């Protein structure tokens, strides 16, 4: 049975069924992956405490019947708000390593401007997809487009990333 080891940032956890947990992780080696932890809420107090969103952990997983976490060891925390971790879990492509983003999240000062440019959407060059405004304030995650304040106002809050807060 093939077993994989990598450093990972826990982006999101969702309960699944009665006892299992489902996690979205940004890993150093494989990029974003989704993984299950069997009975994580039962056995775990131990494992689960290493799988809280924002945790930087060394994880082991196997690929049978989907990706299953078999171990996690917390090493640190990243300085990101829960909302930012959730936005990342929606934004990142599956199973695509992003070394520059990994470096930023683990060693740099997080910003959405920097993150979006690493992923190929440079806010400096962006304009509102509706009106062409040259200083858009939001990035719409599922549309992968920038919008000004006015044209982002109808979007659900968790669908957009605010990018002007730190300008
Ligand atoms: Zn606009």
PDB file of C-alpha atoms and ligand atoms in Angstrom:
ATOM      1  CA  UNK A   1       0.000   0.000   0.000  1.00  0.00           C
ATOM      2  CA  UNK A   2       1.433   3.299  -1.092  1.00  0.00           C
ATOM      3  CA  UNK A   3       1.809   5.774   1.720  1.00  0.00           C
ATOM      4  CA  UNK A   4       2.564   9.469   1.277  1.00  0.00           C
ATOM      5  CA  UNK A   5       4.160  11.917   3.664  1.00  0.00           C
ATOM      6  CA  UNK A   6       4.089  15.680   3.282  1.00  0.00           C
ATOM      7  CA  UNK A   7       3.817  18.919   5.193  1.00  0.00           C
ATOM      8  CA  UNK A   8       0.344  20.387   5.004  1.00  0.00           C
ATOM      9  CA  UNK A   9      -1.748  23.345   6.087  1.00  0.00           C
ATOM     10  CA  UNK A  10      -5.256  22.425   7.207  1.00  0.00           C
ATOM     11  CA  UNK A  11      -7.615  24.733   5.301  1.00  0.00           C
ATOM     12  CA  UNK A  12     -10.993  23.354   6.201  1.00  0.00           C
ATOM     13  CA  UNK A  13     -12.710  20.568   8.092  1.00  0.00           C
ATOM     14  CA  UNK A  14     -16.240  19.321   7.703  1.00  0.00           C
ATOM     15  CA  UNK A  15     -17.997  16.623   9.625  1.00  0.00           C
ATOM     16  CA  UNK A  16     -19.052  13.691   7.466  1.00  0.00           C
ATOM     17  CA  UNK A  17     -21.387  10.942   8.558  1.00  0.00           C
ATOM     18  CA  UNK A  18     -21.401  10.207  12.234  1.00  0.00           C
ATOM     19  CA  UNK A  19     -17.779   9.821  12.980  1.00  0.00           C
ATOM     20  CA  UNK A  20     -15.626  10.613   9.995  1.00  0.00           C
ATOM     21  CA  UNK A  21     -14.051  13.939   9.226  1.00  0.00           C
ATOM     22  CA  UNK A  22     -13.404  15.411   5.826  1.00  0.00           C
ATOM     23  CA  UNK A  23     -10.534  17.824   5.374  1.00  0.00           C
ATOM     24  CA  UNK A  24      -9.199  20.136   2.714  1.00  0.00           C
ATOM     25  CA  UNK A  25      -5.454  20.483   2.929  1.00  0.00           C
ATOM     26  CA  UNK A  26      -2.858  22.537   1.112  1.00  0.00           C
ATOM     27  CA  UNK A  27       0.172  20.250   0.962  1.00  0.00           C
ATOM     28  CA  UNK A  28       3.728  21.124   0.119  1.00  0.00           C
ATOM     29  CA  UNK A  29       4.247  18.166  -2.243  1.00  0.00           C
ATOM     30  CA  UNK A  30       0.865  17.788  -3.916  1.00  0.00           C
ATOM     31  CA  UNK A  31      -0.946  21.113  -3.639  1.00  0.00           C
ATOM     32  CA  UNK A  32      -4.546  21.019  -2.515  1.00  0.00           C
ATOM     33  CA  UNK A  33      -6.024  17.645  -1.617  1.00  0.00           C
ATOM     34  CA  UNK A  34      -9.221  16.500   0.043  1.00  0.00           C
ATOM     35  CA  UNK A  35      -8.865  13.703   2.562  1.00  0.00           C
ATOM     36  CA  UNK A  36     -10.949  11.742   4.998  1.00  0.00           C
ATOM     37  CA  UNK A  37      -9.961  10.769   8.473  1.00  0.00           C
ATOM     38  CA  UNK A  38     -11.837   7.688   9.618  1.00  0.00           C
ATOM     39  CA  UNK A  39     -13.630   8.185  12.856  1.00  0.00           C
ATOM     40  CA  UNK A  40     -11.643  11.295  13.433  1.00  0.00           C
ATOM     41  CA  UNK A  41     -14.116  12.599  15.944  1.00  0.00           C
ATOM     42  CA  UNK A  42     -13.987   9.415  17.942  1.00  0.00           C
ATOM     43  CA  UNK A  43     -10.397   8.321  18.133  1.00  0.00           C
ATOM     44  CA  UNK A  44      -9.068  11.596  17.927  1.00  0.00           C
ATOM     45  CA  UNK A  45      -9.084  14.015  20.416  1.00  0.00           C
ATOM     46  CA  UNK A  46      -5.503  13.165  19.500  1.00  0.00           C
ATOM     47  CA  UNK A  47      -5.507  13.223  15.695  1.00  0.00           C
ATOM     48  CA  UNK A  48      -8.187  15.896  15.493  1.00  0.00           C
ATOM     49  CA  UNK A  49      -6.242  18.371  17.548  1.00  0.00           C
ATOM     50  CA  UNK A  50      -3.557  18.226  14.846  1.00  0.00           C
ATOM     51  CA  UNK A  51      -6.152  18.829  12.145  1.00  0.00           C
ATOM     52  CA  UNK A  52      -7.696  22.123  13.166  1.00  0.00           C
ATOM     53  CA  UNK A  53      -7.858  24.723  10.380  1.00  0.00           C
ATOM     54  CA  UNK A  54      -4.735  26.880  10.360  1.00  0.00           C
ATOM     55  CA  UNK A  55      -2.518  24.090  11.630  1.00  0.00           C
ATOM     56  CA  UNK A  56       0.744  23.328   9.901  1.00  0.00           C
ATOM     57  CA  UNK A  57       1.294  19.583  10.258  1.00  0.00           C
ATOM     58  CA  UNK A  58       3.247  16.683   8.898  1.00  0.00           C
ATOM     59  CA  UNK A  59       0.658  14.267   7.540  1.00  0.00           C
ATOM     60  CA  UNK A  60       0.614  10.695   6.295  1.00  0.00           C
ATOM     61  CA  UNK A  61      -2.073   9.476   3.951  1.00  0.00           C
ATOM     62  CA  UNK A  62      -2.955   6.521   1.758  1.00  0.00           C
ATOM     63  CA  UNK A  63      -4.882   6.405  -1.479  1.00  0.00           C
ATOM     64  CA  UNK A  64      -7.409   3.632  -1.104  1.00  0.00           C
ATOM     65  CA  UNK A  65     -11.097   4.292  -1.564  1.00  0.00           C
ATOM     66  CA  UNK A  66     -10.245   7.959  -1.742  1.00  0.00           C
ATOM     67  CA  UNK A  67      -7.572   9.757   0.184  1.00  0.00           C
ATOM     68  CA  UNK A  68      -7.366   8.752   3.815  1.00  0.00           C
ATOM     69  CA  UNK A  69      -5.378  10.477   6.489  1.00  0.00           C
ATOM     70  CA  UNK A  70      -3.673   8.047   8.771  1.00  0.00           C
ATOM     71  CA  UNK A  71      -1.582  10.377  10.856  1.00  0.00           C
ATOM     72  CA  UNK A  72      -0.974  14.054  11.503  1.00  0.00           C
ATOM     73  CA  UNK A  73       1.557  15.768  13.702  1.00  0.00           C
ATOM     74  CA  UNK A  74       1.174  19.437  14.368  1.00  0.00           C
ATOM     75  CA  UNK A  75       4.323  21.496  14.010  1.00  0.00           C
ATOM     76  CA  UNK A  76       3.115  25.079  13.942  1.00  0.00           C
ATOM     77  CA  UNK A  77       0.244  27.374  12.994  1.00  0.00           C
ATOM     78  CA  UNK A  78      -0.079  29.737  10.065  1.00  0.00           C
ATOM     79  CA  UNK A  79      -1.226  33.298  10.700  1.00  0.00           C
ATOM     80  CA  UNK A  80      -4.384  33.284   8.594  1.00  0.00           C
ATOM     81  CA  UNK A  81      -7.959  34.015   9.565  1.00  0.00           C
ATOM     82  CA  UNK A  82     -10.472  31.173   9.250  1.00  0.00           C
ATOM     83  CA  UNK A  83     -12.290  33.032   6.449  1.00  0.00           C
ATOM     84  CA  UNK A  84      -9.042  33.310   4.476  1.00  0.00           C
ATOM     85  CA  UNK A  85      -8.323  29.592   4.953  1.00  0.00           C
ATOM     86  CA  UNK A  86     -11.809  28.795   3.644  1.00  0.00           C
ATOM     87  CA  UNK A  87     -11.371  31.086   0.652  1.00  0.00           C
ATOM     88  CA  UNK A  88      -8.079  29.349  -0.136  1.00  0.00           C
ATOM     89  CA  UNK A  89      -9.786  25.957   0.059  1.00  0.00           C
ATOM     90  CA  UNK A  90     -12.212  27.109  -2.627  1.00  0.00           C
ATOM     91  CA  UNK A  91      -9.689  28.963  -4.748  1.00  0.00           C
ATOM     92  CA  UNK A  92      -6.780  26.552  -5.059  1.00  0.00           C
ATOM     93  CA  UNK A  93      -6.737  24.039  -7.914  1.00  0.00           C
ATOM     94  CA  UNK A  94      -6.732  20.350  -6.983  1.00  0.00           C
ATOM     95  CA  UNK A  95      -3.455  18.458  -6.789  1.00  0.00           C
ATOM     96  CA  UNK A  96      -1.249  21.183  -8.204  1.00  0.00           C
ATOM     97  CA  UNK A  97       1.837  22.003  -6.164  1.00  0.00           C
ATOM     98  CA  UNK A  98       2.335  25.741  -5.626  1.00  0.00           C
ATOM     99  CA  UNK A  99       5.830  26.147  -4.139  1.00  0.00           C
ATOM    100  CA  UNK A 100       5.780  29.964  -4.120  1.00  0.00           C
ATOM    101  CA  UNK A 101       2.451  30.014  -2.325  1.00  0.00           C
ATOM    102  CA  UNK A 102       3.657  27.403   0.140  1.00  0.00           C
ATOM    103  CA  UNK A 103       6.637  29.634   0.917  1.00  0.00           C
ATOM    104  CA  UNK A 104       4.405  32.682   1.381  1.00  0.00           C
ATOM    105  CA  UNK A 105       1.978  30.903   3.705  1.00  0.00           C
ATOM    106  CA  UNK A 106       4.628  29.263   5.844  1.00  0.00           C
ATOM    107  CA  UNK A 107       7.328  31.942   5.907  1.00  0.00           C
ATOM    108  CA  UNK A 108       5.925  35.177   4.538  1.00  0.00           C
ATOM    109  CA  UNK A 109       3.373  37.801   5.456  1.00  0.00           C
ATOM    110  CA  UNK A 110       0.090  36.670   3.953  1.00  0.00           C
ATOM    111  CA  UNK A 111      -1.751  38.991   1.608  1.00  0.00           C
ATOM    112  CA  UNK A 112      -4.404  38.304  -1.014  1.00  0.00           C
ATOM    113  CA  UNK A 113      -2.632  40.563  -3.513  1.00  0.00           C
ATOM    114  CA  UNK A 114       0.476  38.408  -3.303  1.00  0.00           C
ATOM    115  CA  UNK A 115      -1.496  35.157  -3.239  1.00  0.00           C
ATOM    116  CA  UNK A 116      -3.573  36.051  -6.298  1.00  0.00           C
ATOM    117  CA  UNK A 117      -0.496  37.127  -8.240  1.00  0.00           C
ATOM    118  CA  UNK A 118       1.277  33.868  -7.436  1.00  0.00           C
ATOM    119  CA  UNK A 119      -1.763  31.995  -8.746  1.00  0.00           C
ATOM    120  CA  UNK A 120      -1.787  33.979 -11.976  1.00  0.00           C
ATOM    121  CA  UNK A 121      -4.369  36.710 -11.284  1.00  0.00           C
ATOM    122  CA  UNK A 122      -2.365  39.875 -10.747  1.00  0.00           C
ATOM    123  CA  UNK A 123      -4.549  42.487  -8.956  1.00  0.00           C
ATOM    124  CA  UNK A 124      -2.255  45.260 -10.246  1.00  0.00           C
ATOM    125  CA  UNK A 125      -3.310  44.545 -13.799  1.00  0.00           C
ATOM    126  CA  UNK A 126      -6.935  43.806 -12.971  1.00  0.00           C
ATOM    127  CA  UNK A 127     -10.101  45.658 -13.805  1.00  0.00           C
ATOM    128  CA  UNK A 128     -13.757  45.168 -12.897  1.00  0.00           C
ATOM    129  CA  UNK A 129     -15.227  42.511 -15.197  1.00  0.00           C
ATOM    130  CA  UNK A 130     -18.458  44.491 -15.477  1.00  0.00           C
ATOM    131  CA  UNK A 131     -17.456  48.171 -15.771  1.00  0.00           C
ATOM    132  CA  UNK A 132     -13.709  48.143 -16.345  1.00  0.00           C
ATOM    133  CA  UNK A 133     -12.905  50.061 -13.134  1.00  0.00           C
ATOM    134  CA  UNK A 134      -9.117  49.968 -12.779  1.00  0.00           C
ATOM    135  CA  UNK A 135      -8.969  49.401  -9.039  1.00  0.00           C
ATOM    136  CA  UNK A 136     -11.267  46.497  -8.305  1.00  0.00           C
ATOM    137  CA  UNK A 137     -11.827  45.741  -4.636  1.00  0.00           C
ATOM    138  CA  UNK A 138     -12.905  42.108  -4.878  1.00  0.00           C
ATOM    139  CA  UNK A 139     -11.981  38.833  -6.498  1.00  0.00           C
ATOM    140  CA  UNK A 140     -14.935  36.563  -7.228  1.00  0.00           C
ATOM    141  CA  UNK A 141     -13.695  33.043  -6.496  1.00  0.00           C
ATOM    142  CA  UNK A 142     -15.887  30.848  -8.688  1.00  0.00           C
ATOM    143  CA  UNK A 143     -15.866  33.254 -11.646  1.00  0.00           C
ATOM    144  CA  UNK A 144     -12.150  33.933 -11.277  1.00  0.00           C
ATOM    145  CA  UNK A 145     -12.728  37.595 -12.062  1.00  0.00           C
ATOM    146  CA  UNK A 146     -12.234  40.929 -10.344  1.00  0.00           C
ATOM    147  CA  UNK A 147     -15.080  43.301  -9.498  1.00  0.00           C
ATOM    148  CA  UNK A 148     -15.370  46.832  -8.152  1.00  0.00           C
ATOM    149  CA  UNK A 149     -17.254  47.489  -4.919  1.00  0.00           C
ATOM    150  CA  UNK A 150     -20.510  48.238  -6.742  1.00  0.00           C
ATOM    151  CA  UNK A 151     -20.469  45.208  -8.991  1.00  0.00           C
ATOM    152  CA  UNK A 152     -19.398  42.819  -6.237  1.00  0.00           C
ATOM    153  CA  UNK A 153     -22.143  43.988  -3.903  1.00  0.00           C
ATOM    154  CA  UNK A 154     -24.632  41.282  -4.876  1.00  0.00           C
ATOM    155  CA  UNK A 155     -22.153  38.427  -4.530  1.00  0.00           C
ATOM    156  CA  UNK A 156     -22.462  36.161  -1.501  1.00  0.00           C
ATOM    157  CA  UNK A 157     -19.961  37.190   1.134  1.00  0.00           C
ATOM    158  CA  UNK A 158     -18.030  33.925   1.123  1.00  0.00           C
ATOM    159  CA  UNK A 159     -17.799  33.917  -2.694  1.00  0.00           C
ATOM    160  CA  UNK A 160     -15.570  36.960  -2.872  1.00  0.00           C
ATOM    161  CA  UNK A 161     -12.171  37.891  -1.511  1.00  0.00           C
ATOM    162  CA  UNK A 162     -11.627  41.478  -0.464  1.00  0.00           C
ATOM    163  CA  UNK A 163      -8.330  42.647  -1.888  1.00  0.00           C
ATOM    164  CA  UNK A 164      -8.231  46.336  -1.042  1.00  0.00           C
ATOM    165  CA  UNK A 165      -8.186  46.036   2.744  1.00  0.00           C
ATOM    166  CA  UNK A 166      -4.410  46.020   2.828  1.00  0.00           C
ATOM    167  CA  UNK A 167      -3.641  48.293  -0.110  1.00  0.00           C
TER     168      UNK A 167
HETATM  169 ZN1  LIG B   1     -17.585  47.546 -11.742  1.00  0.00          ZN
END
